[in-house]
Structure formats: structure tokens, C-alpha cells
Short mmCIF file of C-alpha atoms in Angstrom, two decimals:
data_model
loop_
_atom_site.label_atom_id
_atom_site.label_comp_id
_atom_site.label_asym_id
_atom_site.label_seq_id
_atom_site.Cartn_x
_atom_site.Cartn_y
_atom_site.Cartn_z
CA UNK A 503 -202.85 110.12 95.41
CA UNK A 504 -202.68 114.13 95.88
CA UNK A 505 -200.04 115.96 94.36
CA UNK A 506 -198.29 118.12 96.64
CA UNK A 507 -198.60 121.61 96.50
CA UNK A 508 -195.94 123.37 94.12
CA UNK A 509 -194.14 126.37 95.39
CA UNK A 510 -195.20 129.67 92.96
CA UNK A 511 -191.79 131.88 92.08
CA UNK A 512 -192.19 134.91 93.72
CA UNK A 513 -189.71 138.20 94.06
CA UNK A 514 -186.55 137.78 95.97
CA UNK A 515 -187.40 138.69 100.12
CA UNK A 516 -190.61 137.05 99.47
CA UNK A 517 -191.53 133.93 101.74
CA UNK A 518 -193.04 131.09 99.36
CA UNK A 519 -196.37 130.81 98.10
CA UNK A 520 -198.24 127.51 98.25
CA UNK A 521 -201.64 127.01 96.76
CA UNK A 522 -202.07 130.70 95.93
CA UNK A 523 -201.34 132.26 99.27
CA UNK A 524 -197.83 132.67 101.13
CA UNK A 525 -196.97 131.09 103.64
CA UNK A 526 -196.82 133.52 106.80
CA UNK A 527 -199.24 136.53 104.77
CA UNK A 528 -200.68 138.45 107.06
CA UNK A 529 -204.50 137.20 108.13
CA UNK A 530 -207.35 140.09 108.94
CA UNK A 531 -207.42 138.32 112.25
CA UNK A 532 -204.05 138.49 113.28
CA UNK A 533 -204.03 142.34 112.24
CA UNK A 534 -207.35 143.31 114.32
CA UNK A 535 -205.38 141.66 117.03
CA UNK A 536 -202.58 143.22 116.61
CA UNK A 537 -204.06 146.67 115.96
CA UNK A 538 -205.39 146.98 119.47
CA UNK A 539 -202.14 149.14 120.79
CA UNK A 540 -202.31 151.11 117.76
CA UNK A 541 -206.49 151.54 118.62
CA UNK A 542 -205.66 152.32 122.68
CA UNK A 543 -203.02 155.39 121.42
CA UNK A 544 -205.86 156.16 118.73
CA UNK A 545 -208.40 156.31 121.82
CA UNK A 546 -205.77 158.57 123.94
CA UNK A 547 -205.04 160.97 121.57
CA UNK A 548 -208.72 161.45 120.72
CA UNK A 549 -209.73 162.04 124.35
CA UNK A 550 -206.69 164.81 124.66
CA UNK A 551 -208.26 166.18 120.83
CA UNK A 552 -211.72 166.10 122.65
CA UNK A 553 -210.25 167.88 126.33
CA UNK A 554 -208.71 170.75 123.79
CA UNK A 555 -211.64 171.11 121.66
CA UNK A 556 -213.75 171.42 125.13
CA UNK A 557 -211.22 173.82 126.96
CA UNK A 558 -211.09 176.45 123.66
CA UNK A 559 -215.22 176.28 123.78
CA UNK A 560 -214.80 177.10 127.25
CA UNK A 561 -212.60 179.52 126.86
CA UNK A 562 -214.38 181.05 124.31
CA UNK A 563 -211.19 181.14 121.54
CA UNK A 564 -213.05 178.13 119.78
CA UNK A 565 -213.27 178.76 116.23
CA UNK A 566 -216.09 176.39 115.71
CA UNK A 567 -218.17 178.85 117.94
CA UNK A 568 -216.93 181.84 115.82
CA UNK A 569 -218.27 179.59 112.88
CA UNK A 570 -221.64 178.58 114.55
CA UNK A 571 -222.11 180.72 117.40
CA UNK A 572 -224.81 178.68 118.71
CA UNK A 573 -222.71 176.17 119.68
CA UNK A 574 -221.10 177.96 122.87
CA UNK A 575 -221.94 175.25 125.20
CA UNK A 576 -219.59 172.22 125.24
CA UNK A 577 -222.08 170.41 127.90
CA UNK A 578 -224.88 170.39 125.25
CA UNK A 579 -222.98 169.50 121.78
CA UNK A 580 -220.57 167.16 123.20
CA UNK A 581 -221.04 165.01 120.48
CA UNK A 582 -220.20 167.00 117.89
CA UNK A 583 -216.84 167.80 119.82
CA UNK A 584 -216.22 164.34 120.00
CA UNK A 585 -217.17 163.73 116.06
CA UNK A 586 -214.21 166.26 115.42
CA UNK A 587 -211.71 164.86 117.72
CA UNK A 588 -212.08 161.79 115.91
CA UNK A 589 -211.86 163.03 112.44
CA UNK A 590 -208.65 164.67 113.78
CA UNK A 591 -207.83 161.42 114.91
CA UNK A 592 -208.40 159.75 111.52
CA UNK A 593 -206.60 162.25 109.94
CA UNK A 594 -203.77 161.90 111.82
CA UNK A 595 -203.46 158.43 111.36
CA UNK A 596 -204.24 158.49 108.00
CA UNK A 597 -201.11 160.82 107.72
CA UNK A 598 -198.93 157.95 109.39
CA UNK A 599 -200.58 154.98 107.15
CA UNK A 600 -199.77 156.83 104.27
CA UNK A 601 -195.97 157.80 105.24
CA UNK A 602 -195.44 154.12 106.06
CA UNK A 603 -196.57 153.11 102.69
CA UNK A 604 -194.59 155.53 100.78
CA UNK A 605 -191.35 154.70 103.17
CA UNK A 606 -191.86 150.78 102.47
CA UNK A 607 -192.47 151.41 99.05
CA UNK A 608 -189.50 153.83 98.27
CA UNK A 609 -185.64 153.31 98.60
CA UNK A 610 -184.78 151.46 101.53
CA UNK A 611 -181.91 153.10 104.43
CA UNK A 612 -180.92 151.44 106.49
CA UNK A 613 -181.68 153.09 109.62
CA UNK A 614 -185.18 152.04 108.59
CA UNK A 615 -187.06 149.11 111.06
CA UNK A 616 -187.22 145.47 109.67
CA UNK A 617 -189.32 145.50 106.41
CA UNK A 618 -191.73 143.20 108.66
CA UNK A 619 -192.46 145.54 111.18
CA UNK A 620 -193.02 148.55 108.89
CA UNK A 621 -195.25 146.36 106.53
CA UNK A 622 -197.50 145.49 109.95
CA UNK A 623 -197.64 149.27 111.35
CA UNK A 624 -198.84 150.04 107.92
CA UNK A 625 -201.37 147.84 107.97
CA UNK A 626 -202.50 148.30 111.54
CA UNK A 627 -202.74 152.46 111.45
CA UNK A 628 -204.69 151.57 108.16
CA UNK A 629 -207.20 149.59 110.17
CA UNK A 630 -207.81 151.80 112.40
CA UNK A 631 -207.79 155.07 110.20
CA UNK A 632 -210.20 153.41 108.44
CA UNK A 633 -212.36 152.96 112.01
CA UNK A 634 -212.00 156.53 113.38
CA UNK A 635 -213.19 157.31 109.81
CA UNK A 636 -216.33 155.79 110.33
CA UNK A 637 -216.72 156.81 114.20
CA UNK A 638 -216.23 160.31 113.36
CA UNK A 639 -218.96 159.88 110.34
CA UNK A 640 -221.04 157.88 113.33
CA UNK A 641 -220.65 160.46 116.26
CA UNK A 642 -221.74 163.52 113.63
CA UNK A 643 -224.99 161.18 113.05
CA UNK A 644 -225.39 160.91 116.05
CA UNK A 645 -225.50 164.79 117.06
CA UNK A 646 -227.81 165.72 114.26
CA UNK A 647 -230.26 162.67 115.74
CA UNK A 648 -230.12 164.41 119.01
CA UNK A 649 -230.76 167.84 118.19
CA UNK A 650 -233.30 167.02 115.52
CA UNK A 651 -237.08 168.56 116.94
CA UNK A 652 -239.04 166.15 115.09
CA UNK A 653 -241.30 164.07 117.25
CA UNK A 654 -240.70 160.28 114.71
CA UNK A 655 -237.87 158.51 115.61
CA UNK A 656 -237.92 157.08 112.69
CA UNK A 657 -237.76 160.26 110.86
CA UNK A 658 -234.74 161.89 112.63
CA UNK A 659 -232.72 158.26 112.27
CA UNK A 660 -233.33 158.37 108.51
CA UNK A 661 -232.79 162.24 108.15
CA UNK A 662 -229.12 162.01 110.42
CA UNK A 663 -227.99 158.70 108.37
CA UNK A 664 -228.67 160.24 104.86
CA UNK A 665 -227.05 163.50 105.64
CA UNK A 666 -224.36 161.41 106.86
CA UNK A 667 -223.96 158.50 105.23
CA UNK A 668 -225.53 159.23 101.42
CA UNK A 669 -223.58 161.35 99.21
CA UNK A 670 -225.45 164.17 97.99
CA UNK A 671 -228.26 164.18 100.59
CA UNK A 672 -226.67 166.89 103.11
CA UNK A 673 -227.66 170.31 101.61
CA UNK A 674 -226.40 173.11 103.83
CA UNK A 675 -223.66 175.66 103.30
CA UNK A 676 -220.40 173.85 102.18
CA UNK A 677 -221.43 170.55 103.56
CA UNK A 678 -222.67 170.33 100.12
CA UNK A 679 -219.24 169.50 98.54
CA UNK A 680 -217.13 169.00 101.75
CA UNK A 681 -219.13 166.06 103.09
CA UNK A 682 -219.26 164.37 100.10
CA UNK A 683 -215.84 164.49 99.66
CA UNK A 684 -215.34 163.02 103.18
CA UNK A 685 -217.86 160.17 102.02
CA UNK A 686 -216.19 159.20 99.00
CA UNK A 687 -212.68 159.38 101.09
CA UNK A 688 -214.41 156.71 103.53
CA UNK A 689 -216.15 154.37 100.79
CA UNK A 690 -212.86 154.63 99.60
CA UNK A 691 -210.78 153.28 102.36
CA UNK A 692 -212.96 150.23 103.77
CA UNK A 693 -212.33 148.37 100.14
CA UNK A 694 -208.55 149.52 99.46
CA UNK A 695 -207.87 148.28 103.26
CA UNK A 696 -209.37 145.08 102.69
CA UNK A 697 -207.84 144.22 99.06
CA UNK A 698 -204.71 143.46 100.86
CA UNK A 699 -206.42 140.37 102.80
CA UNK A 700 -207.63 139.00 99.33
CA UNK A 701 -204.71 139.76 96.98
CA UNK A 702 -203.97 136.12 96.32
CA UNK A 703 -207.13 135.20 94.79
CA UNK A 704 -206.66 139.12 92.94
CA UNK A 705 -203.45 139.26 91.79
CA UNK A 706 -200.27 140.86 92.91
CA UNK A 707 -200.02 143.31 90.53
CA UNK A 708 -204.17 143.99 90.73
CA UNK A 709 -203.98 144.84 93.83
CA UNK A 710 -200.56 146.92 93.95
CA UNK A 711 -202.24 149.07 91.10
CA UNK A 712 -205.67 149.61 93.13
CA UNK A 713 -203.38 150.25 96.33
CA UNK A 714 -201.72 153.23 95.06
CA UNK A 715 -205.45 155.10 95.06
CA UNK A 716 -204.74 155.05 99.01
CA UNK A 717 -203.05 158.38 97.93
CA UNK A 718 -206.09 159.51 97.05
CA UNK A 719 -208.40 158.44 99.86
CA UNK A 720 -206.32 160.97 101.94
CA UNK A 721 -206.00 163.56 99.39
CA UNK A 722 -209.93 164.07 99.74
CA UNK A 723 -209.67 163.58 103.53
CA UNK A 724 -207.07 166.68 103.42
CA UNK A 725 -209.82 168.22 101.39
CA UNK A 726 -212.59 167.59 103.32
CA UNK A 727 -211.01 168.90 106.18
CA UNK A 728 -210.08 172.28 104.78
CA UNK A 729 -213.55 172.59 103.00
CA UNK A 730 -215.74 171.81 106.34
CA UNK A 731 -213.47 171.63 109.39
CA UNK A 732 -214.27 174.55 111.45
CA UNK A 733 -210.76 174.41 113.67
CA UNK A 734 -208.91 175.28 110.51
CA UNK A 735 -211.71 177.66 108.93
CA UNK A 736 -209.87 180.74 108.93
CA UNK A 737 -206.13 181.69 108.34
CA UNK A 738 -204.69 181.33 111.42
CA UNK A 739 -201.89 178.92 113.19
CA UNK A 740 -204.02 175.76 112.89
CA UNK A 741 -204.90 175.43 108.90
CA UNK A 742 -200.60 176.50 108.71
CA UNK A 743 -200.13 173.44 110.88
CA UNK A 744 -202.39 171.09 108.36
CA UNK A 745 -200.58 172.90 105.05
CA UNK A 746 -196.84 171.76 106.93
CA UNK A 747 -198.01 168.68 107.52
CA UNK A 748 -198.44 167.32 103.64
CA UNK A 749 -194.91 169.10 103.04
CA UNK A 750 -193.16 165.19 104.11
CA UNK A 751 -195.98 163.48 102.58
CA UNK A 752 -195.13 165.50 99.31
CA UNK A 753 -191.66 165.23 99.78
CA UNK A 754 -192.03 161.66 100.11
CA UNK A 755 -194.05 160.98 97.04
CA UNK A 756 -191.16 162.39 95.08
CA UNK A 757 -188.60 160.63 96.43
CA UNK A 758 -190.54 156.99 95.97
CA UNK A 759 -191.43 158.07 92.07
CA UNK A 760 -187.34 158.64 92.15
CA UNK A 761 -186.59 155.81 93.46
CA UNK A 762 -188.90 153.08 94.07
CA UNK A 763 -188.18 149.70 95.69
CA UNK A 764 -189.41 147.73 92.49
CA UNK A 765 -187.05 147.53 90.08
CA UNK A 766 -190.10 147.09 87.46
CA UNK A 767 -191.22 150.80 88.67
CA UNK A 768 -188.05 152.56 88.19
CA UNK A 769 -187.43 155.28 85.31
CA UNK A 770 -184.87 153.52 83.05
CA UNK A 771 -184.61 154.89 79.56
CA UNK A 772 -187.46 154.25 77.15
CA UNK A 773 -187.23 151.63 74.59
CA UNK A 774 -184.06 149.50 76.22
CA UNK A 775 -185.00 145.71 76.11
CA UNK A 776 -186.92 144.72 79.37
CA UNK A 777 -187.38 148.76 80.14
CA UNK A 778 -190.75 151.22 80.00
CA UNK A 779 -192.40 151.79 77.20
CA UNK A 780 -192.26 155.43 75.63
CA UNK A 781 -195.72 156.18 76.79
CA UNK A 782 -195.41 154.01 80.25
CA UNK A 783 -191.89 156.12 80.47
CA UNK A 784 -193.96 159.21 80.02
CA UNK A 785 -196.35 158.77 82.35
CA UNK A 786 -193.82 158.12 85.03
CA UNK A 787 -191.89 160.98 84.09
CA UNK A 788 -194.59 163.31 84.48
CA UNK A 789 -196.15 161.61 87.58
CA UNK A 790 -192.74 162.67 89.07
CA UNK A 791 -192.75 166.59 87.82
CA UNK A 792 -196.36 166.92 89.11
CA UNK A 793 -195.13 165.60 92.63
CA UNK A 794 -192.04 167.90 92.63
CA UNK A 795 -194.63 170.63 91.69
CA UNK A 796 -197.07 169.57 94.54
CA UNK A 797 -194.04 169.82 97.34
CA UNK A 798 -193.20 173.38 95.64
CA UNK A 799 -197.02 174.75 95.90
CA UNK A 800 -197.01 173.79 99.21
CA UNK A 801 -194.00 175.32 99.97
CA UNK A 802 -195.54 178.51 98.27
CA UNK A 803 -198.57 178.47 100.40
CA UNK A 804 -196.95 178.01 103.38
CA UNK A 805 -194.49 180.93 102.97
CA UNK A 806 -196.97 183.06 101.08
CA UNK A 807 -199.76 182.49 103.95
CA UNK A 808 -202.57 182.57 100.63
CA UNK A 809 -203.92 178.97 102.14
CA UNK A 810 -207.41 179.10 101.68
CA UNK A 811 -208.25 180.49 105.09
CA UNK A 812 -211.11 182.72 105.74
CA UNK A 813 -210.48 186.07 107.98
CA UNK A 814 -212.08 185.76 111.32
CA UNK A 815 -214.73 188.08 111.57
CA UNK A 816 -215.41 190.69 114.15
CA UNK A 817 -218.67 189.96 115.10
CA UNK A 818 -220.45 186.25 114.75
CA UNK A 819 -222.20 185.24 111.52
CA UNK A 820 -225.45 184.39 112.00
CA UNK A 821 -226.26 180.43 111.69
CA UNK A 822 -228.76 177.86 112.28
CA UNK A 823 -228.22 174.31 114.33
CA UNK A 824 -228.06 173.08 110.42
CA UNK A 825 -225.21 174.64 109.86
CA UNK A 826 -222.81 171.97 111.16
CA UNK A 827 -219.30 171.50 110.44
CA UNK A 828 -217.50 168.55 110.48
CA UNK A 829 -213.78 169.00 111.16
#
């Protein structure tokens, strides 16, 4: 006779877990269905960004054309514009999902939506972000194939695939650093997002530790954009806005570190019974100080205007079709 499943003790507020999985645990198939409205909104935003970039190229105000003068025809380089638009949507959705994650793991306020709703939004925006990142890279590869003049299709396909998806393969200009940074963000985002759906197998503690690296994915994405995004190449308002968007992320990170939702993660006093040991306490305290320093640094960058942007040249620089930027 089979013994009944024994519920596993859970933290307060969690659903009971039976046979290694909580009752009502979200599954990937259900979240993919729930992500349809979110993905539809992302498509709409991508279309709007694409139209904006097209208009700027037609009007002669595009930073991309200032960087790469040969790309002065949006009809010829529409795939590249679409790759840019997908990249900006991916970064915006990454910003949103990181903000939701920090809200969920920080102090609870009465004005917040129900926790289950925030968790669902966090999961669906994460799935949409990953899809947008992949589409951004795929469209960049398609652009490379389209403008490759070599007659052999397999050679063109392999070259575009390697430039877009193989770290260290792209060998032109700042792309030698920026493209691997973007690839690292994509290749970290996929497993970190999907691990949620197998966390009952790897253990919640292991999953929580790994999930913190989502912030690394976001930092890599911003770094990739600042290095290689031709729309923020120069020290003008688009680059300033990108820096400004990082301030609320850093502030929420400080709040989350200072007052985490989980009692076990709070700083407390070292050495007390049940409290953190001195090395762990020191690491947590240093993390809080580092986050506060990041906020101060971001404010200094925005106020001073020294944001790493280049000065727009009076005459267009010489460039070749292989010098594609990607942001």
C-alpha cells in the first residue's frame, strides 16, 4: 500500500509542497501563455522604436549614420534598424524585470500589488526579455548575411552565426569587447530564467543564490549598450537617459540590501545566536556600501556629464560595412 505524500515544511506564506514541488507551482507552459500580452506589448514597443530610428535616419539626425555613413538608407539597412529596436526593447524589459525582482525581494509596502501578481509579472517579463535578446542577436546575424557579398551561402551563414553567437569571433573595432559582453548576457539569461522551473530539483537555496546573477545579466546588457550602441555613442541626451534609468535600479538595490524581505538575509549583529557569522556579516555590509557607492557614482556621472560618450565629429568618420554597431 502506497503511503500518502508528506507535506514538506515551508516558510510562512508559501503553499505546501508535496513530493518535492509546491502545490500550484508555476510551470513554464503556463507562464509562456501568460507572457503573450507582455510579449505583444514588447512587439508594439519594438515597432515604435523601429519607426523612430527609421525617421531619424531619413531626417539625417541618426547617430548610427554619424558613426557609419554608409548606412544612410533605412530601406537597405532595415534589418539592422530592427535589430537595434529589438535590442532597446530587450534592455527596457530587462530593466523592468530587474526592478520587479528587487521590489519582490525588498521590504513590503501596503501600496504594492499582491505578491503573486508581482511574481507573475517578474516571470513573464523575464521570458519576454530573453526572447527579445535572442531576436536582437538573430536579426543582427540576418543583417550580416544579407550584406555579405561572398557567393557561397554556407560561408555567409557560418560567418554571420559566428560573428553573432560565438564569443571572441567578431574582430572589428569595439565589437571585439562589446559583442562578447552581449553574448555573455544572453547565455547567462537563458539558464538563469529557466532554472526557476526546476528549483524543486536543485533546491530553493541553490536557486536563490544562482538567481542573484540575474543582476549580472542586466549589468552586462547595459555595458554592451554603452560600448556598442550607436544610438548612445555620443555624449547626448539618449546616453544621459540611459544613465538616468540606472539610478532607480541602484536605489532599489540599496533598499533591498538594507531591508531584505527574507529575515535570514538581514544584516543583524554578528556573533548573536542565529545571526550571521563575522565573515558573512562583513560581506553583507560591504555589499551595502558598494551599492550605495554605485548610486553616488551614477549621480556624479549624470550631474557632471562625464558619461563616457564621444563627441560627435563635424565630418563623418571613414567606415566599412563590417563596422556595424548593435545598440
